Amino acid sequence: MNNHVFRPLYLALAIVALVFLARYLLVPKDFGAHERGYMYGWHRKGNENEWKAVTVKYKTSAYCKECHDDKVAGISSSSHRFIACENCHGPALGHPEDPMKLNVDTRRELCLRCHAFLPYPSSGRSAIRGIDPEVHYPGKQCSMCHNPHNPRIPTSRS
Amino acid sequence: MNRREFLKNSITVIAGLAVPLSALEFINPKELLADKPGGEKVRWIFLVDTQKCVGCGLCVMACKAENELPYDADVSRTWVERYVVTRDGNTLIDSPKEGRDGYTSQKITMGDGTSRNVRPEDIEKAFFVPKLCNQCENPACVQVCPLGATYQTQDGVVLVDRKMCMGCGYCIMACPYAARFFHPVYRTAEKCTFCYHRITKGMKTACVDACSFDARRIGNLRDPNDPVTKTIMSGRIGVLREEYGTKPQVYYLGLSREVK
């Protein structure tokens, strides 16, 4: 058969080969349909480990207890015992090496998250002792009178 | 068409319509609980108790720090919504800053930038609903991804591959729960991962650890002794937008019909 018939065919085959070569070079080796099949599991397997490798910032109260068991024991009899240490003291990150000291959030706004009174009958919120922030010593830090680790007894009232 | 043909065709059509009835079965945790031979031993699930949530927003604060999201960006992997249903039948919903700073005022922020104060005697019911990715068994967001950048792991968590994602936003449109958004730094699709780096190490998610009221709990549906699994199997639970057929795996206690 004549050459002019085959020439476009060769060109088409070359383009197909080029597409396959590009696919071979560009698509990661671990990319494919994994456990959940083509519809939901079509992905790069290595990405799962990338997500697993994210650093843990909040180390939980159990981690704090390893060194600060006296503080944990102090709060354990108060109504605040359910609150995780890191909610007020901030994420432990690499503490005690980095950062060496954690900054306690002593802002009034932190306490008001739970203790600003809201008249919501069908929520657990209304069961918490609350105040009206605009009437109850506005602008003052709560910890001036209340000890966050033992909130029931007001301390050093002047 | 004669009478015989008409009847024949009618019966065929009715029979055809009857077949997909099995597809109308939406929520069946038992189906997932079943230990398939050679299957995975873990299927992560979540339980939210809206009766217990007080709207402190500490979960949102912890999530943002744990998952490296800019603190002041108006996006979050988890958020808390406030529902106030008034006696005259209005439902007011707000979630300022995704609930990051908690709810410290009775003023409800409206969509137009104004705020509204509802008098306590006008409130019929009011409550908080924490929300996060439902880690659906049939995730619509994964089906629409043209790149294989988002996928479901064997233990049921839907993740996004930031290297593959090109930011087309199909998945953000496909999610019925508005759980996805663009990451303000990476410019790729972003979503809750159930703190995959924590749960795979035997820890709980950051939001569960931050919750003082047990309103959020994480569990393994394939473990029949897991307390969360027990609650889901025996308790009065609900899921969000069941009718979408995505089989969401975040279960809710104390849902109200106003919650969507």
XYZ file of C-alpha atoms in Angstrom:
418
model
C 0.000 0.000 0.000
C 1.057 3.558 -0.569
C 3.198 5.383 1.968
C 0.769 8.297 2.236
C -1.788 6.000 3.836
C 0.573 4.846 6.564
C 2.132 8.176 7.409
C -0.910 9.598 9.314
C -1.252 6.239 11.063
C 2.351 6.417 12.306
C 1.708 9.947 13.474
C -1.395 8.840 15.401
C 0.531 5.959 16.976
C 3.339 8.329 17.961
C 0.873 10.668 19.660
C -0.680 7.743 21.571
C 2.803 6.588 22.628
C 3.648 10.117 23.756
C 0.474 10.288 25.874
C 1.376 6.970 27.532
C 4.948 8.150 28.120
C 3.732 11.397 29.680
C 1.291 9.454 31.853
C 4.080 7.117 32.949
C 6.325 10.022 33.932
C 3.722 12.313 35.510
C 1.394 9.985 37.446
C 2.855 8.971 40.823
C 3.766 5.295 41.141
C 1.414 4.699 44.090
C -1.566 6.291 42.328
C -4.462 3.977 41.601
C -7.663 2.413 42.881
C -7.047 1.266 46.449
C -9.188 -0.420 49.104
C -12.403 1.510 48.440
C -12.339 0.771 44.701
C -12.582 3.051 41.672
C -15.456 5.190 42.887
C -14.112 6.234 46.299
C -10.563 4.895 46.554
C -8.900 6.369 43.455
C -5.930 8.214 44.952
C -2.222 8.501 45.715
C -1.555 6.037 48.535
C 1.344 8.038 49.949
C -0.980 10.900 50.844
C -2.470 8.876 53.710
C 0.909 8.919 55.437
C 1.266 12.649 54.813
C -1.934 13.188 56.789
C -0.794 10.814 59.518
C 2.453 12.802 59.843
C 0.769 16.085 60.860
C 2.158 17.214 64.244
C -0.034 16.773 67.276
C -0.410 20.130 69.063
C -2.903 19.350 71.795
C -1.259 16.644 73.898
C -4.290 16.080 76.220
C -4.526 16.410 80.004
C -2.945 12.975 80.473
C 0.291 14.431 79.093
C 0.120 17.432 81.473
C -0.432 15.063 84.385
C 2.953 13.370 83.815
C 4.685 16.375 85.402
C 1.937 18.565 86.872
C 0.044 15.915 88.810
C -0.278 18.289 91.781
C -2.194 20.795 89.647
C -4.365 18.055 88.142
C -5.157 16.752 91.643
C -6.042 20.294 92.723
C -8.664 20.732 90.013
C -10.041 17.181 90.225
C -12.474 17.978 93.042
C -13.860 21.126 91.446
C -16.671 21.505 88.962
C -14.051 22.494 86.380
C -12.465 19.014 86.391
C -13.961 18.193 82.981
C -12.194 21.070 81.269
C -9.038 20.036 79.426
C -5.888 21.842 80.665
C -5.010 23.015 77.163
C -8.320 24.862 76.713
C -7.018 27.640 78.983
C -3.261 27.017 79.064
C -2.946 26.660 75.295
C -1.701 23.722 73.236
C 1.343 22.003 74.772
C 3.120 21.692 71.376
C 6.735 20.719 72.290
C 6.454 21.816 75.928
C 8.572 21.682 78.119
C 11.367 22.191 75.520
C 9.570 24.355 72.976
C 7.812 26.439 74.229
C 9.383 26.408 77.700
C 6.435 28.298 79.167
C 2.787 28.216 78.130
C 0.745 31.400 78.203
C -2.445 31.049 80.208
C -5.444 32.711 78.627
C -6.771 34.816 81.499
C -9.075 36.939 79.385
C -12.613 37.471 80.585
C -13.872 36.273 77.186
C -12.609 32.767 77.842
C -14.777 32.342 80.959
C -17.748 33.975 79.251
C -17.810 31.237 76.612
C -19.711 29.175 79.169
C -20.632 31.612 81.946
C -22.350 34.402 80.003
C -25.954 33.581 80.821
C -28.167 32.613 77.890
C -31.848 31.792 78.503
C -31.897 28.732 76.267
C -34.300 26.175 77.755
C -33.437 23.194 75.531
C -29.676 23.512 75.835
C -27.219 22.466 78.512
C -26.129 26.091 78.569
C -28.955 27.201 80.858
C -27.836 24.635 83.478
C -24.511 26.458 83.935
C -24.248 29.235 86.522
C -24.107 32.331 84.358
C -23.785 36.057 84.663
C -24.715 39.057 82.574
C -21.276 40.264 81.392
C -22.472 43.843 81.111
C -23.594 43.993 84.744
C -21.252 41.628 86.595
C -18.003 43.602 87.118
C -17.645 44.606 83.444
C -14.083 44.695 82.104
C -12.589 42.900 85.104
C -10.642 39.645 84.871
C -12.630 36.781 86.389
C -9.508 35.333 88.040
C -9.262 38.450 90.241
C -12.014 36.935 92.419
C -12.503 33.362 91.207
C -9.847 30.672 91.175
C -10.305 28.812 87.861
C -9.057 25.563 89.424
C -11.540 25.837 92.280
C -14.235 28.275 91.158
C -16.765 27.736 93.936
C -14.914 29.719 96.606
C -14.312 33.368 95.710
C -10.768 34.333 96.689
C -9.144 37.580 97.898
C -12.181 39.818 97.648
C -11.153 43.387 98.414
C -52.023 0.361 21.063
C -54.682 -2.120 22.055
C -55.849 -2.905 25.540
C -53.612 -5.987 25.967
C -50.509 -4.043 24.948
C -51.397 -1.155 27.224
C -51.777 -3.459 30.239
C -48.553 -5.277 29.396
C -46.609 -2.019 29.189
C -48.156 -0.719 32.387
C -47.117 -3.825 34.290
C -43.569 -3.576 32.906
C -43.272 0.066 33.977
C -44.655 -0.618 37.466
C -42.304 -3.580 37.929
C -39.402 -1.429 36.817
C -40.283 1.300 39.283
C -40.555 -1.184 42.131
C -36.981 -2.477 41.779
C -35.028 0.526 43.121
C -37.097 0.522 46.341
C -34.154 -1.181 48.025
C -32.098 1.870 47.088
C -34.391 3.971 49.270
C -32.982 2.435 52.421
C -30.809 5.245 53.681
C -29.323 4.732 57.088
C -28.282 1.346 58.280
C -25.308 1.319 60.628
C -25.552 -2.471 60.940
C -24.522 -2.868 57.340
C -21.248 -1.103 58.129
C -20.809 -2.844 61.447
C -20.695 -6.223 59.737
C -17.182 -7.524 59.674
C -16.540 -8.327 56.053
C -14.052 -11.147 55.482
C -10.625 -9.651 55.015
C -12.134 -6.245 55.669
C -10.853 -3.397 57.746
C -11.256 -3.618 61.517
C -11.846 0.102 61.919
C -14.624 2.381 60.668
C -14.468 5.793 62.301
C -17.749 7.348 63.335
C -18.730 10.395 65.353
C -21.511 11.084 67.833
C -22.751 14.596 68.621
C -25.071 15.213 71.563
C -26.828 18.511 70.925
C -28.467 18.408 74.360
C -25.063 18.687 75.992
C -23.477 21.346 73.795
C -23.346 24.756 75.511
C -21.866 26.697 72.594
C -18.512 27.505 74.188
C -16.729 27.080 70.851
C -13.596 25.608 72.423
C -13.798 22.737 69.916
C -13.562 25.196 67.017
C -10.636 26.980 68.670
C -8.770 23.709 69.234
C -9.523 22.435 65.716
C -8.100 25.539 64.086
C -4.844 25.350 66.034
C -4.489 21.595 65.704
C -5.082 21.589 61.973
C -3.030 24.672 61.116
C -5.790 26.881 59.781
C -5.286 30.662 59.976
C -7.055 31.644 63.183
C -8.765 34.732 61.821
C -9.858 33.336 58.454
C -13.617 32.883 58.254
C -13.355 29.166 57.531
C -13.187 26.177 59.831
C -13.242 22.397 59.588
C -15.788 22.249 62.372
C -18.263 24.861 63.493
C -21.056 25.406 65.978
C -24.458 26.729 64.928
C -26.960 28.425 67.223
C -30.670 27.803 66.657
C -33.229 30.068 68.275
C -36.855 29.137 67.545
C -39.268 31.884 68.520
C -42.839 31.449 69.707
C -44.171 32.994 66.505
C -42.540 30.223 64.457
C -39.348 31.865 63.203
C -36.086 29.962 63.252
C -33.014 32.151 63.637
C -29.680 30.501 62.911
C -26.246 32.038 63.270
C -22.626 30.977 63.518
C -20.442 34.078 63.856
C -16.755 33.264 63.227
C -17.927 29.624 62.944
C -18.561 29.756 66.701
C -14.824 30.108 67.379
C -15.299 32.705 70.141
C -18.307 30.987 71.669
C -21.723 32.513 72.225
C -21.511 35.177 74.912
C -24.413 37.384 73.876
C -28.113 36.936 73.246
C -27.781 39.001 70.080
C -28.226 36.836 66.994
C -26.224 37.936 63.964
C -28.321 38.158 60.826
C -27.062 37.625 57.288
C -27.166 41.340 56.439
C -24.707 42.410 59.128
C -27.352 43.477 61.623
C -28.130 41.653 64.840
C -31.397 40.758 66.491
C -32.249 40.390 70.125
C -34.952 37.883 71.034
C -36.553 38.394 74.456
C -36.269 35.310 76.677
C -40.059 35.014 76.952
C -40.320 34.812 73.137
C -37.954 31.850 72.867
C -39.668 28.520 72.339
C -36.448 26.544 72.116
C -32.822 27.414 71.613
C -29.812 25.163 71.332
C -26.410 24.666 69.734
C -25.476 22.176 67.018
C -21.804 21.351 66.409
C -21.094 20.336 62.841
C -18.196 18.769 60.992
C -17.568 16.551 57.965
C -19.902 13.558 58.065
C -17.284 11.197 56.575
C -20.087 9.733 54.441
C -20.034 6.119 53.396
C -21.027 7.289 49.894
C -19.226 10.655 49.731
C -20.610 12.818 46.938
C -17.522 15.034 47.126
C -15.247 12.111 46.199
C -17.373 11.045 43.234
C -17.120 14.430 41.557
C -13.347 14.884 41.874
C -11.870 14.785 38.360
C -8.314 14.173 39.605
C -8.425 11.537 42.306
C -7.323 14.243 44.709
C -9.964 13.390 47.284
C -10.664 9.866 48.399
C -11.915 7.641 51.161
C -9.478 5.649 53.242
C -10.123 2.060 54.240
C -11.212 3.174 57.714
C -13.819 5.504 56.249
C -12.209 8.949 56.471
C -12.389 11.227 53.429
C -9.095 13.029 52.813
C -7.787 15.591 50.297
C -4.433 15.200 48.580
C -3.078 18.756 48.440
C -0.506 17.827 45.792
C -3.149 16.527 43.387
C -5.910 19.073 44.075
C -6.099 21.822 41.462
C -8.788 23.817 43.258
C -11.687 23.405 40.841
C -14.149 23.417 43.727
C -16.467 20.660 42.422
C -16.279 18.871 45.780
C -17.159 22.057 47.666
C -20.299 22.351 45.528
C -21.127 18.649 45.836
C -21.054 18.417 49.626
C -24.636 18.636 50.928
C -23.356 19.713 54.357
C -21.129 22.633 53.298
C -18.301 20.939 55.172
C -15.686 21.788 52.542
C -13.983 25.077 51.745
C -10.801 26.430 50.183
C -7.718 26.499 52.375
C -6.718 30.189 52.506
C -2.987 29.358 52.302
C -2.716 26.259 50.101
C -5.662 27.217 47.837
C -6.813 23.625 47.745
C -9.991 21.974 48.975
C -9.952 21.577 52.744
C -12.075 19.538 55.099
C -12.252 17.791 58.449
C -10.028 14.697 58.563
C -11.339 13.446 61.942
C -7.792 14.494 63.010
C -6.378 11.556 61.070
C -2.927 12.150 62.615
C -4.439 11.732 66.090
C -6.932 8.897 65.657
C -4.367 6.726 63.874
C -2.110 7.147 66.942
C -4.821 6.031 69.361
C -5.731 9.571 70.395
C -9.073 11.290 70.081
C -9.752 14.216 67.772
C -8.775 17.684 69.025
C -12.429 18.762 69.220
C -13.386 15.717 71.303
C -10.520 16.379 73.724
C -11.465 20.062 73.949
C -15.126 19.361 74.737
C -15.799 19.529 78.469
C -19.382 18.323 78.207
C -19.088 15.054 76.289
C -21.098 16.583 73.469
C -18.619 15.196 70.930
C -17.417 11.621 70.848
C -15.515 9.531 68.333
C -15.772 5.778 67.989
C -15.166 2.716 65.885
C -18.292 1.225 64.351
C -16.615 -2.150 63.758
C -16.015 -2.595 67.489
C -19.273 -3.807 69.073
C -17.975 -2.955 72.568
C -17.236 0.647 71.712
C -19.544 2.848 73.859
C -20.245 5.133 70.884
C -21.194 2.142 68.716
C -23.482 0.877 71.478
C -25.245 4.245 71.657
C -25.675 4.330 67.899
C -27.068 0.811 67.778
C -29.492 1.235 70.670
C -30.043 4.972 71.066
C -32.451 7.341 69.355
C -30.090 8.801 66.820
C -30.417 10.857 63.692
C -28.222 12.018 60.861
C -28.225 15.171 58.785
C -29.794 15.217 55.304
C -30.406 11.499 55.133
C -32.392 11.966 51.919
C -29.237 12.738 49.938
C -28.250 9.070 50.204
C -24.670 9.853 51.195
C -24.944 7.696 54.353
C -23.374 10.212 56.745
C -21.423 8.721 59.640
C -21.752 11.576 62.096
C -24.711 10.653 64.272
C -26.712 13.136 66.330
C -28.583 12.804 69.610
C -31.318 15.323 70.258
C -31.760 16.567 66.694
C -34.618 18.945 66.036
C -36.536 19.309 62.786
C -35.192 22.843 62.396
C -31.650 21.495 61.988
C -30.582 20.970 58.400
